[in-house]
Backbone as a ProteinNet text record, in pm:
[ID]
protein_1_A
[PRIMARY]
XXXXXXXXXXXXXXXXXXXXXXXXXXXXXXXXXXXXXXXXXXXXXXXXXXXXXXXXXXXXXXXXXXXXXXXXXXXXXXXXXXXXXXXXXXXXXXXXXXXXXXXXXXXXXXXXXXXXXXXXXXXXXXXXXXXXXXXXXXXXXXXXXXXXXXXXXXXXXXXXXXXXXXXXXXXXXXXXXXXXXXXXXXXXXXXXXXXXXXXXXXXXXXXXXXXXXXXXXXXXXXXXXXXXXXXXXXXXXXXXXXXXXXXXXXXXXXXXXXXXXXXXXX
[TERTIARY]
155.8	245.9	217.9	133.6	120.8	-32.8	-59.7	-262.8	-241.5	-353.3	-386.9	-410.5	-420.7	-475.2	-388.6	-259.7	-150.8	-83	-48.6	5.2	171.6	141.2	250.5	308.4	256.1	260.3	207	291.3	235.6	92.1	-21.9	-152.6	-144.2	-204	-303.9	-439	-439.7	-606.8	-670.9	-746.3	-836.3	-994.9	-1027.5	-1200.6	-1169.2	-1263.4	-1297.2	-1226.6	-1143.9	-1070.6	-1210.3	-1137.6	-1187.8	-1358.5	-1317.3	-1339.2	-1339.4	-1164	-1126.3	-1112.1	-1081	-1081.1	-938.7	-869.4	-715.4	-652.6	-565.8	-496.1	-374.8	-311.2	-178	-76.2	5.6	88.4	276.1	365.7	527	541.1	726.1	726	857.5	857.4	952.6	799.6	692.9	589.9	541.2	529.5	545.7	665.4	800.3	877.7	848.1	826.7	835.8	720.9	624.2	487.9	533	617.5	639.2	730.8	859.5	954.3	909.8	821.4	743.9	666.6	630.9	484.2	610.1	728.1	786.5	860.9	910.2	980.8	915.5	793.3	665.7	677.4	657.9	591.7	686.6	856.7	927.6	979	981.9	983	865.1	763.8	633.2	697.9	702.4	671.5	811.5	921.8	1007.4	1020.7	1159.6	1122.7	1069.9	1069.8	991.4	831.5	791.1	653	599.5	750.5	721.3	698.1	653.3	706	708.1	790.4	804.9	741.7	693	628.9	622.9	630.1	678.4	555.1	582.3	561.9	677.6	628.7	697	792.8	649	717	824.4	865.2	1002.5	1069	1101.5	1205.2	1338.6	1352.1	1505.1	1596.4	1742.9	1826.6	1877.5	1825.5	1921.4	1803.6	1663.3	1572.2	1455.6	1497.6	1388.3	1411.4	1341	1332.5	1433.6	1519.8	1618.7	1675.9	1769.6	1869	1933.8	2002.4	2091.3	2011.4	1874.3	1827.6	1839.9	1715.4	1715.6	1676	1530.5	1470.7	1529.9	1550.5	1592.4	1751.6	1801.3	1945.2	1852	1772.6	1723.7	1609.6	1541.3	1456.5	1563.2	1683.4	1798.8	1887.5	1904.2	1909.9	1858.7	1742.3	1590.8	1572.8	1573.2	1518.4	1402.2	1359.3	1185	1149.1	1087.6	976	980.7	963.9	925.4	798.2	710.3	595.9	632.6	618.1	651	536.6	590.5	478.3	406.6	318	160	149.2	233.6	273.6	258.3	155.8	131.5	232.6	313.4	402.3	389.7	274.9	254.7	301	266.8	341.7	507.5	531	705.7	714.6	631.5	652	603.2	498.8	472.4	575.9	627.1	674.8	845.2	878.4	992.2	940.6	842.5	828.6	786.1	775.8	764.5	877.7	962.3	1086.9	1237.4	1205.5	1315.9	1435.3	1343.9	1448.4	1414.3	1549.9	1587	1410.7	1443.5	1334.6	1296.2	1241.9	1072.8	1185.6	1316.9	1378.1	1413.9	1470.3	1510.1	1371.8	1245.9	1198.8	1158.2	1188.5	1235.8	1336	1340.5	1485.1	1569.6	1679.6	1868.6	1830.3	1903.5	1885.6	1981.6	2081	2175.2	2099.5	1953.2	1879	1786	1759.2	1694.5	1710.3	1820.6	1837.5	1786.2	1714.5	1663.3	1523	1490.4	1350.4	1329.8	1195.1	1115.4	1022.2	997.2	895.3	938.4	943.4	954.1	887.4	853.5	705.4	764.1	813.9	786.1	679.1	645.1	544.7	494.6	441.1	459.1	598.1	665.4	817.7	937.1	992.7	1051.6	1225.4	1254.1	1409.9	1523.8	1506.7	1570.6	1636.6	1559.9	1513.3	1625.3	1528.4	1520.8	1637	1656.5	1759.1	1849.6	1924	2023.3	2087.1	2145.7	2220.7	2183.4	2048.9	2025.8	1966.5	1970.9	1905.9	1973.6	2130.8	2148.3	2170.1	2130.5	2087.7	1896.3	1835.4	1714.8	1744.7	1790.2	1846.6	1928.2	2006.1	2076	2027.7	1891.9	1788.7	1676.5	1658.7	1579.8	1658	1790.4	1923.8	1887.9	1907.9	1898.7	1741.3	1643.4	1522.1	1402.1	1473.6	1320.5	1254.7	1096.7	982.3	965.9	1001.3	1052.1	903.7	789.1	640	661.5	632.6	573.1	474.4	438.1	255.4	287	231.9	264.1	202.7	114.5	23	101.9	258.3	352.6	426.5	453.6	544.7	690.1	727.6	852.5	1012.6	1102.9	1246.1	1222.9	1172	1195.1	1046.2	959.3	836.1	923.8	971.8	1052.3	1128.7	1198.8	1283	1160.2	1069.6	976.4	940.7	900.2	879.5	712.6	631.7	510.2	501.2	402.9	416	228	176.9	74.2	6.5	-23.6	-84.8	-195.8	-222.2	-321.6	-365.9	-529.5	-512.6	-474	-399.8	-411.5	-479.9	-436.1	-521	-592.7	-536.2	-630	-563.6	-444.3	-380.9	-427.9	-501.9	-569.6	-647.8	-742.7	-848.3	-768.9	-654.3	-595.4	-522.2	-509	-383.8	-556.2	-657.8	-764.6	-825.5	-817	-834.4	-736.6	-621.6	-543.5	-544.2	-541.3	-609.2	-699	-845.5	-934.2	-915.2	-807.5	-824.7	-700.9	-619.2	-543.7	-652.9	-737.8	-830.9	-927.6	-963.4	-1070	-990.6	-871.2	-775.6	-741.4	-712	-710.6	-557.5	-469.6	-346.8	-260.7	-373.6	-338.2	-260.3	-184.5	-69	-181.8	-244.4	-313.8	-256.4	-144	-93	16	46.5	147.8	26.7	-73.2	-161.2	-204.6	-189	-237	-136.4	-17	109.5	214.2	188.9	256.3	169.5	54.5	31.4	-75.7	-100.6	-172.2	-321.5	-286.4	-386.4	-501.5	-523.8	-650.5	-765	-750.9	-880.2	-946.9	-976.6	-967.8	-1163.4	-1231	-1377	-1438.7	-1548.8	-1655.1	-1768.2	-1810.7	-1908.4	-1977	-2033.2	-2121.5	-2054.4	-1971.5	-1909.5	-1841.4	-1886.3	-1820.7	-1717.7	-1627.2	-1515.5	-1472.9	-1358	-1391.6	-1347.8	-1431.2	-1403.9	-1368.6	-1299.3	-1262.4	-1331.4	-1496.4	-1607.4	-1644.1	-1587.7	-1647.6	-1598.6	-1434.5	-1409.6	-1398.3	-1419.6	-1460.1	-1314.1	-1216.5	-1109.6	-1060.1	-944	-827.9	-753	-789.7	-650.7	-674.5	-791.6	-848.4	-770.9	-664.3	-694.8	-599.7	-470.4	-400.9	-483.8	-622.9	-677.9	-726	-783	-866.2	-769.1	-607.1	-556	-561.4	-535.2	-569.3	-514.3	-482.9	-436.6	-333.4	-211	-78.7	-144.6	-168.6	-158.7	-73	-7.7	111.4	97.7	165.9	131.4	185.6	108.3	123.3	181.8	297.5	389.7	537.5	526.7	699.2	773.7	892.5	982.3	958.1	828.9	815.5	877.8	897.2	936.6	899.2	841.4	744.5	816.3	845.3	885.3	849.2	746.2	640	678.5	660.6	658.5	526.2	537.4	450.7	289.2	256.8	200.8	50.3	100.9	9	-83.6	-4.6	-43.6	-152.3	-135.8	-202.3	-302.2	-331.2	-442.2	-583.3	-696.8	-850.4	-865	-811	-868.6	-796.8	-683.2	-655.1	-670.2	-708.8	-714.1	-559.6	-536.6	-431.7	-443.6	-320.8	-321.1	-337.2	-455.3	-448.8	-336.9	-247	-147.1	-47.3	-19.9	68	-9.9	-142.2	-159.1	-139	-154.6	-119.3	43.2	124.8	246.5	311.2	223.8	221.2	153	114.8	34.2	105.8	257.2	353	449.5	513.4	654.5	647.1	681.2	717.2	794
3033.2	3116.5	3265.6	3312.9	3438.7	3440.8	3365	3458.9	3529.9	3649	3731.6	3690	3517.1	3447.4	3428	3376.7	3322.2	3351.2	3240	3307.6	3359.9	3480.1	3548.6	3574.4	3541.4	3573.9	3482.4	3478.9	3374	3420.9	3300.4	3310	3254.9	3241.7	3216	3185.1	3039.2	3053.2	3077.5	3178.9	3226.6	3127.7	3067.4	3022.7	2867.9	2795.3	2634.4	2573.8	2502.3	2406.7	2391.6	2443.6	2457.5	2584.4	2631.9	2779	2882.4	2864.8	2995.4	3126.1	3155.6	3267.4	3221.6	3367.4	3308.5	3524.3	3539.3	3626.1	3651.4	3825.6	3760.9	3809.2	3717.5	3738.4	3754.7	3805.9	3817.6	3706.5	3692.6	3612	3535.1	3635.6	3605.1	3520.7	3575.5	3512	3375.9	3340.7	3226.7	3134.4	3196	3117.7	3092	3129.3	3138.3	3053.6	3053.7	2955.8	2797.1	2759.6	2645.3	2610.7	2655.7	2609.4	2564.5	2692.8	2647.8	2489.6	2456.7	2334	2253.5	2263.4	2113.8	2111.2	2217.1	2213	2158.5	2150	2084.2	1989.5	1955.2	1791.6	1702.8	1780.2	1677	1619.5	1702.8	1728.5	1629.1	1649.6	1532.6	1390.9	1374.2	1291.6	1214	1310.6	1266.7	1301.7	1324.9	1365.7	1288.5	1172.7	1072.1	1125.8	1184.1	1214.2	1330.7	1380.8	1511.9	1422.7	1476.3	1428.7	1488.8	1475.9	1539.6	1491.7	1533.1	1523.4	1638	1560.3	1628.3	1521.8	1603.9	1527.7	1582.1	1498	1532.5	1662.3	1769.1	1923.5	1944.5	1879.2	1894.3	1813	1700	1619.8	1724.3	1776.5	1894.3	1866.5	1834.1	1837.2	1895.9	2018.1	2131	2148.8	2156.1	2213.7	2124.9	2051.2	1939	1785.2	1677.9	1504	1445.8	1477.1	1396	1321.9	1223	1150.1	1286.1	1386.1	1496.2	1580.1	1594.9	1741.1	1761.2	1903.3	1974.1	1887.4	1867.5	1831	1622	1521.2	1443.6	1471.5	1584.2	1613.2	1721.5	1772.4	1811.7	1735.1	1668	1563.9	1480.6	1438	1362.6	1423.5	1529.6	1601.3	1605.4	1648.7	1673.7	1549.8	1455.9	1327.2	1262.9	1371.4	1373.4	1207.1	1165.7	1078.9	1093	1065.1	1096.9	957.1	1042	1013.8	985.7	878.9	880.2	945.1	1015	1108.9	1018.7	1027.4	984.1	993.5	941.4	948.9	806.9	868.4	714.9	705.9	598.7	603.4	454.5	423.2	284.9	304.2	373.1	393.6	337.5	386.5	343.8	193.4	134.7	29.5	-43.1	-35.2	-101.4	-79.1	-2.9	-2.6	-101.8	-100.2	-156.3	-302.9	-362.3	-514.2	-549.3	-436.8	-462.7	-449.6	-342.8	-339.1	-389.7	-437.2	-541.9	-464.8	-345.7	-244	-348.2	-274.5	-320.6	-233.8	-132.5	-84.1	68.2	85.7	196.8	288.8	346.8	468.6	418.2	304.2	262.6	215.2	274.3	263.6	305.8	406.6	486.9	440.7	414.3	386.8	470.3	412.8	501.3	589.6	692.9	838.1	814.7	699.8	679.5	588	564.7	460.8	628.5	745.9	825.7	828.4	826.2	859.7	779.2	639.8	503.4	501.4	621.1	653	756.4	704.4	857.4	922.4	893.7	1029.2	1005.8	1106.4	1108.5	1200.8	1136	1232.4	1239.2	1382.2	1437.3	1474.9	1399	1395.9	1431.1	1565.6	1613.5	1593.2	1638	1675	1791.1	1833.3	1983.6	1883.8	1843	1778.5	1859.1	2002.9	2078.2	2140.4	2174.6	2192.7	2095.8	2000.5	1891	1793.7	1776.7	1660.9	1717.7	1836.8	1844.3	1767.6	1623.6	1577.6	1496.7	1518.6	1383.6	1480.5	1641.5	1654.8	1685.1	1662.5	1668.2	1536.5	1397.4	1309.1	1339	1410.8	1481	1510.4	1640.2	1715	1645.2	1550.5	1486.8	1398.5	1337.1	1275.3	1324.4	1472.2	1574.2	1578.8	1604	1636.2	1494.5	1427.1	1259.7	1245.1	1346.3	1334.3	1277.3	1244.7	1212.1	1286.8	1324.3	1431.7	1438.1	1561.2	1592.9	1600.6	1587.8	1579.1	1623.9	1785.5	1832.9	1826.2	1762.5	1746.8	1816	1959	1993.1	2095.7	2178.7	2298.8	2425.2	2365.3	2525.3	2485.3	2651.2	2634.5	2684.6	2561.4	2554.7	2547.9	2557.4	2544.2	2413.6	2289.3	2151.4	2175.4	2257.4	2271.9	2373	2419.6	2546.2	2473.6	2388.6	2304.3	2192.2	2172.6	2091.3	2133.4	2038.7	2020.4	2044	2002.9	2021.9	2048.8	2101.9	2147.3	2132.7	2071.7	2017.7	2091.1	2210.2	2251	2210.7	2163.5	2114.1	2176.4	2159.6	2254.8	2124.3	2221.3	2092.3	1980.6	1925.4	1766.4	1729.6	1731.6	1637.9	1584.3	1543.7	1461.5	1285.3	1249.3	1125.6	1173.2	1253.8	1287.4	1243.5	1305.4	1339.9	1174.4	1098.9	946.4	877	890.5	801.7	802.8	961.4	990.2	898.5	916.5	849.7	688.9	665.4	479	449.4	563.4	533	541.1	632.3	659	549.6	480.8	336	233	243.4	130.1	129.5	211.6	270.3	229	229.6	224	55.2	-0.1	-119.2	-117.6	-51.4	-33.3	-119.5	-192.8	-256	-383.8	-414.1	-534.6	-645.9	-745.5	-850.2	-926.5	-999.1	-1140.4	-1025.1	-923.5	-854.1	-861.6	-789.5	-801.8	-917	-1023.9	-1155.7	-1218.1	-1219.2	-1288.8	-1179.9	-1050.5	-971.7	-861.2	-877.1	-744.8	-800.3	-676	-733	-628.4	-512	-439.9	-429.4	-299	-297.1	-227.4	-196.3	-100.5	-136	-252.9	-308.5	-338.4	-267	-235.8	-329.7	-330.3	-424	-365.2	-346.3	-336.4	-253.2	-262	-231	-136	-80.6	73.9	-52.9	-166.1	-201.6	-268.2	-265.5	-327.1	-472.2	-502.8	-649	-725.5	-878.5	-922.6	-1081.7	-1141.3	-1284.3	-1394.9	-1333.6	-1401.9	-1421	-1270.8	-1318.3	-1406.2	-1426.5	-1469.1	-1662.1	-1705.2	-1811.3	-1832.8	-1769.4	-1803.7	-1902.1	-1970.8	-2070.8	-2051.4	-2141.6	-2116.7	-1927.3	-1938.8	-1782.7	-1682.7	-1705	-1559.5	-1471.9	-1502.7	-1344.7	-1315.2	-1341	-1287.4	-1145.5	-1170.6	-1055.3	-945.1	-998.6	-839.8	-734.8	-615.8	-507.1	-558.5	-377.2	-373.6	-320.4	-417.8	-245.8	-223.8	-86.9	-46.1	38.3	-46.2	55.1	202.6	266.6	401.2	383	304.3	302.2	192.1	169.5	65.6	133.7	192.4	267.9	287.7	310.7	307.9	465.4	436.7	561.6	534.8	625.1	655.2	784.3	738.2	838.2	829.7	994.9	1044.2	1069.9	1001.2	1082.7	1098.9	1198.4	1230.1	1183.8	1228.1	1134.1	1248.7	1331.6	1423.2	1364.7	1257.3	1175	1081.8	991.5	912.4	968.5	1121.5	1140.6	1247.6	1261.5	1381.1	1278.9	1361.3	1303.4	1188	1239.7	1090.3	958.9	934.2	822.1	734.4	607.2	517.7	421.6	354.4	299.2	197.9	190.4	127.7	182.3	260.5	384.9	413.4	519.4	565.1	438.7	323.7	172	196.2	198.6	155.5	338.7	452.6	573.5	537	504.5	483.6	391.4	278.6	188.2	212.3	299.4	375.8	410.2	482.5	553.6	476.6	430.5	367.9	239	254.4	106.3	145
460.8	539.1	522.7	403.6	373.9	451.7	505.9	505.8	654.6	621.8	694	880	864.8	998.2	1052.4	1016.8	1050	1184.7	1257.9	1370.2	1408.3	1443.9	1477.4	1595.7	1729.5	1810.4	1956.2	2063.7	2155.4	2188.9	2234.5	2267.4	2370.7	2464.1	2596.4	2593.3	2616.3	2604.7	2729.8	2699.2	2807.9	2860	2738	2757.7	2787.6	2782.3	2745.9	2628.3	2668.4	2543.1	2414.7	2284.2	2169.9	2169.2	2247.3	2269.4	2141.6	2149.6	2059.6	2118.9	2247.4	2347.9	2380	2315.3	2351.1	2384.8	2435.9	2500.2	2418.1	2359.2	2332.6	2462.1	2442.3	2562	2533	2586.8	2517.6	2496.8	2434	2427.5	2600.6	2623.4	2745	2872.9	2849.9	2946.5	2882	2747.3	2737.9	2701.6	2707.3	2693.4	2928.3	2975.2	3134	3166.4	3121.1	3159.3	3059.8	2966.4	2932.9	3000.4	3044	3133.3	3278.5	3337	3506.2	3457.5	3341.7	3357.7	3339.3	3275.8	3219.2	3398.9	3426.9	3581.2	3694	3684.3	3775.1	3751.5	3597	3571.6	3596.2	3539.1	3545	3717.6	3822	3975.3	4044	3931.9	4018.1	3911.4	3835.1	3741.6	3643.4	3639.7	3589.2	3457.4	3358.8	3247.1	3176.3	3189.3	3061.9	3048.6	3138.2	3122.5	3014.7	2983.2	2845.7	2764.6	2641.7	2462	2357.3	2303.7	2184.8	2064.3	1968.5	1879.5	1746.6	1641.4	1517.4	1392.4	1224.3	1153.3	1034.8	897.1	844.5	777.3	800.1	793.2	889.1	963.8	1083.8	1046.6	918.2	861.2	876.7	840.4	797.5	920.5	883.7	982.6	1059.9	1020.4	1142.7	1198.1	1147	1234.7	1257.7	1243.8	1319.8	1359.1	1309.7	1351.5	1261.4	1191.7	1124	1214.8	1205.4	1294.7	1388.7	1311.5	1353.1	1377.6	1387	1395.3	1549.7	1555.6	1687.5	1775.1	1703	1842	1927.6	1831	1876.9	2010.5	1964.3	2074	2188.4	2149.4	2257.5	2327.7	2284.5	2411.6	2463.8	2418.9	2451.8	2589.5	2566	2640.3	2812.8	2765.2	2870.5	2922.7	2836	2903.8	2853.1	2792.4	2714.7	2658.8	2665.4	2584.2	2429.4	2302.7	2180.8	2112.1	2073.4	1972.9	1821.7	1755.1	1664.1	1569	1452.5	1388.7	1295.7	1295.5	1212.9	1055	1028.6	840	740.7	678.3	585.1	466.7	518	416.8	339.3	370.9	306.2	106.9	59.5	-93.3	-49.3	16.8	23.9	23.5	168.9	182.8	108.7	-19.1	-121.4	-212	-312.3	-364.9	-353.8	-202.5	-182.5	-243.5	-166.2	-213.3	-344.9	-404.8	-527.2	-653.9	-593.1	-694	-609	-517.6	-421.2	-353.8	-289.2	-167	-56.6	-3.7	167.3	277.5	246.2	357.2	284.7	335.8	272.1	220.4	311.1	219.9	60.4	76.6	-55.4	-198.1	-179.7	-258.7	-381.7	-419.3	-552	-599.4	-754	-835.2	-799.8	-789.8	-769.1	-881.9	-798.5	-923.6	-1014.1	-1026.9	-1185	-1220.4	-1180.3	-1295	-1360.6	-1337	-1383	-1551.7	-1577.1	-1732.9	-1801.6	-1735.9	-1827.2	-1848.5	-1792.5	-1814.8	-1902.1	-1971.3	-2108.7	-2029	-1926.4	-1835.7	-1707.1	-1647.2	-1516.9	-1447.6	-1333.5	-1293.8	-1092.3	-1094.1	-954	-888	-797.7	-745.1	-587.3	-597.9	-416.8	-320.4	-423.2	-349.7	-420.6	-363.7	-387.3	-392.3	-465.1	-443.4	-460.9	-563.8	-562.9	-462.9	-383	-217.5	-122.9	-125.1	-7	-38.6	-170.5	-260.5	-295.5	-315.6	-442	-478.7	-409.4	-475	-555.7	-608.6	-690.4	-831	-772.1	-919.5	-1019	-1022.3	-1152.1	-1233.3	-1146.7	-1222	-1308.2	-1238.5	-1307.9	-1429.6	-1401.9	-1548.2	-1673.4	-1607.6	-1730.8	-1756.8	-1686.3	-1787.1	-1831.4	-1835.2	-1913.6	-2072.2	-2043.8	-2136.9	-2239.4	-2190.6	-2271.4	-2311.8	-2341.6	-2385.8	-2298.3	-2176.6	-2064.1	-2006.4	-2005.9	-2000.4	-1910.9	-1801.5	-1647.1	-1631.6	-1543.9	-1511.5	-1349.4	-1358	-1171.8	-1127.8	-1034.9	-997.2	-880.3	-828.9	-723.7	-709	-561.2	-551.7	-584.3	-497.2	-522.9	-677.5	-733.3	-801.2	-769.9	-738.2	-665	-770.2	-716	-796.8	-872.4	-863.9	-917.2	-1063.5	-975	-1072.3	-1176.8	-1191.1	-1285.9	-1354.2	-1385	-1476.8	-1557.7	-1529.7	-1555.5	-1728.5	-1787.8	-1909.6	-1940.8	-1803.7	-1784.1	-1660.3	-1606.6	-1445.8	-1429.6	-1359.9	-1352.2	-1197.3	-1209.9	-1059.2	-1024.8	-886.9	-797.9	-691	-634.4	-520.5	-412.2	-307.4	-206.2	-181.6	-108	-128.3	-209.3	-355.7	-455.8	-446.5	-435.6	-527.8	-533.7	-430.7	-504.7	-556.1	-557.7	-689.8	-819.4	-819.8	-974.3	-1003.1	-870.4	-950.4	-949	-868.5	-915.3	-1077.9	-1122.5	-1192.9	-1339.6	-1316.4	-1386.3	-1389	-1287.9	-1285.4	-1356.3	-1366.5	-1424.6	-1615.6	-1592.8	-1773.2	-1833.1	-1738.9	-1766.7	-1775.8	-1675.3	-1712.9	-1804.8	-1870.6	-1953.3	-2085.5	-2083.5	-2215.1	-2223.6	-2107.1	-2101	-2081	-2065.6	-1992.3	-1887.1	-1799.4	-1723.7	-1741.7	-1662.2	-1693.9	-1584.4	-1631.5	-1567.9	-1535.7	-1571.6	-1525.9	-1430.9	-1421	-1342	-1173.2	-1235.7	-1096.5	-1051.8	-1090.9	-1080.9	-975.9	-1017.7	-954.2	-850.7	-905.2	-768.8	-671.7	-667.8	-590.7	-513.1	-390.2	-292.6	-293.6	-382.5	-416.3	-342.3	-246.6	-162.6	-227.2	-295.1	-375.1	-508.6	-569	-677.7	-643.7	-736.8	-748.5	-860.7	-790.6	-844.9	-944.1	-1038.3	-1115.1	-1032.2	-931.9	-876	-748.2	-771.1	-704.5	-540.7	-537.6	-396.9	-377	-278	-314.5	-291.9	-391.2	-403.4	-231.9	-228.4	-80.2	-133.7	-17.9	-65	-76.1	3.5	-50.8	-201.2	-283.9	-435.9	-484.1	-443	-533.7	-484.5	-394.6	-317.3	-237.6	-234.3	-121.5	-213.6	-107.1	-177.5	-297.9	-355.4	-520.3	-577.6	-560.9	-596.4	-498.3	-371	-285.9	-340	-398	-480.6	-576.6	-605.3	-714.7	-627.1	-479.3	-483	-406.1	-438.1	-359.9	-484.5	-469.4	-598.4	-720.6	-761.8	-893.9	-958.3	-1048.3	-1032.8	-1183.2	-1219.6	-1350.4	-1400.3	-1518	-1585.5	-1665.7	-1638.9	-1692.9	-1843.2	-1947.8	-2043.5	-2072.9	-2185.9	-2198.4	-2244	-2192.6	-2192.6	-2050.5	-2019.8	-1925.6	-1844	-1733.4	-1646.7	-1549	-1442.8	-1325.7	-1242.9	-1160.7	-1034	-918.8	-898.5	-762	-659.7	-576	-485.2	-348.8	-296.6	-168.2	-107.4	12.1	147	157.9	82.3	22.6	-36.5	-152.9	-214	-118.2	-26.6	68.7	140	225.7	293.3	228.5	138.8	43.7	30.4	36.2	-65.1	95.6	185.3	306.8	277.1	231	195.8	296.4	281.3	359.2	321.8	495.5	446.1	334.9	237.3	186.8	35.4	34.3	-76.5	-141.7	-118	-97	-167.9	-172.1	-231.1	-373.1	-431.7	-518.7	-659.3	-553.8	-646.1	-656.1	-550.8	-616.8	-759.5	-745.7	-858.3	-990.4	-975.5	-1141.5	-1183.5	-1134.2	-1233.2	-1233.1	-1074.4	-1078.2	-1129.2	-1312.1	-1344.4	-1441.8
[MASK]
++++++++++++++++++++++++++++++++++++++++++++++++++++++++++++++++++++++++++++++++++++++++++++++++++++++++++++++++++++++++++++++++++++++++++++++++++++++++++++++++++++++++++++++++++++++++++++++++++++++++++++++++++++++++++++++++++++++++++++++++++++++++++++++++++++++++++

């Protein structure tokens, strides 16, 4: 939000789409050239032919895709079309089937299970922020001796109460949970009969850098052998907070994103 590039001001593109030849123009002439195209399109075409489209940086309720926000009462409004936004939230939806939530919101422990944990690790999310009401179940399981852990690029209000504060540059953050998988497995950390009987694990590697297929392992009685791997972050009572941050960093492929959640949340 601070660099020198940032845009401030309406543009016009002047050249060939992906050009980079753009005009600046008020903002009364482009608030006047978006109203004339939607007044056309919708006159030829109808409003369903707009759409709206957001991602998760427009979650917030007053100002963006929440149930209550702006823009859902205003395409409602208009008539508009909506796109659903492009967010790998597969960590959620793993984690639910694994600790027995209703649906992807409910996949993090209830914040009155926080105090039952000795580490707790926030992970690419600002809750101070975004949560208050859950952080003074945080704090009063900082208070009760559990080791508050910020993994996060900003140092934000939630990174400032932190016991350790762990800065990253953008998009590592699978660099940094692969990283950690590897030094669980190196230690021998891993819970085997846990990966054996509950997980469907997509990333679970072969000796030979490739990943495993249901040919190795010959199919049938063998096939929950070749879904991944959950590895426990040690053998003590953790709990990992992650935002939708982790999922999509380092190129994750789907599916990625389920098994960094399961390295911490156990």
């Amino acid at each position: 939000m601070y660099s020198a590039d940032r845009l401030q001001y309406p543009m016009r593109r002047t050249g060939e789409r992906g050009a980079g030849e753009f005009e600046r123009i008020t903002w009364d002439e482009a608030l006047d050239e978006i109203t004339d195209k939607w007044k056309a399109i919708i006159d030829q075409y109808g409003p369903n032919a707009i759409a709206t489209w957001m991602n998760s940086g427009n979650f917030g309720t007053c100002t963006g895709g929440g149930f209550a926000g702006i823009m859902p009462r205003f395409g409602a409004v208009m008539g508009f079309s909506s796109i659903k936004g492009d967010i790998d939230a597969a960590q959620g939806f793993a984690a639910t089937k694994i600790y027995g939530g209703m649906s992807e919101a409910q996949a993090n422990n209830e914040p009155t299970d926080y105090v039952n944990s000795k580490t707790f690790i926030n992970w690419a999310s600002n809750p101070t922020i975004s949560q208050p009401q859950i952080v003074h179940f945080m704090l009063d399981a900082k208070e009760n001796g559990t080791k508050l852990i910020v993994i996060d690029p900003v140092y934000n209000a939630t990174a400032a109460k932190a016991d350790w504060y762990i800065p990253i540059n953008p998009a590592t953050d699978g660099v940094l949970a692969m990283a950690i998988l590897n030094e669980i497995m190196v230690a021998g950390n891993e819970d085997q009969e846990f990966v054996r009987s509950h997980t469907e694990a997509p990333l679970l590697i072969k000796e030979d850098g490739m990943f495993l297929r249901m040919s190795d392992l010959g199919g049938g009685a063998n096939r929950r052998r070749c879904r991944s791997s959950y590895w426990q972050a040690g053998r003590h009572r953790s709990l990992c907070r992650m935002g939708r941050g982790v999922g999509r960093s380092c190129g994750a492929r789907r599916g990625e994103s389920s098994v960094v959640q399961r390295s911490c949340a156990h």
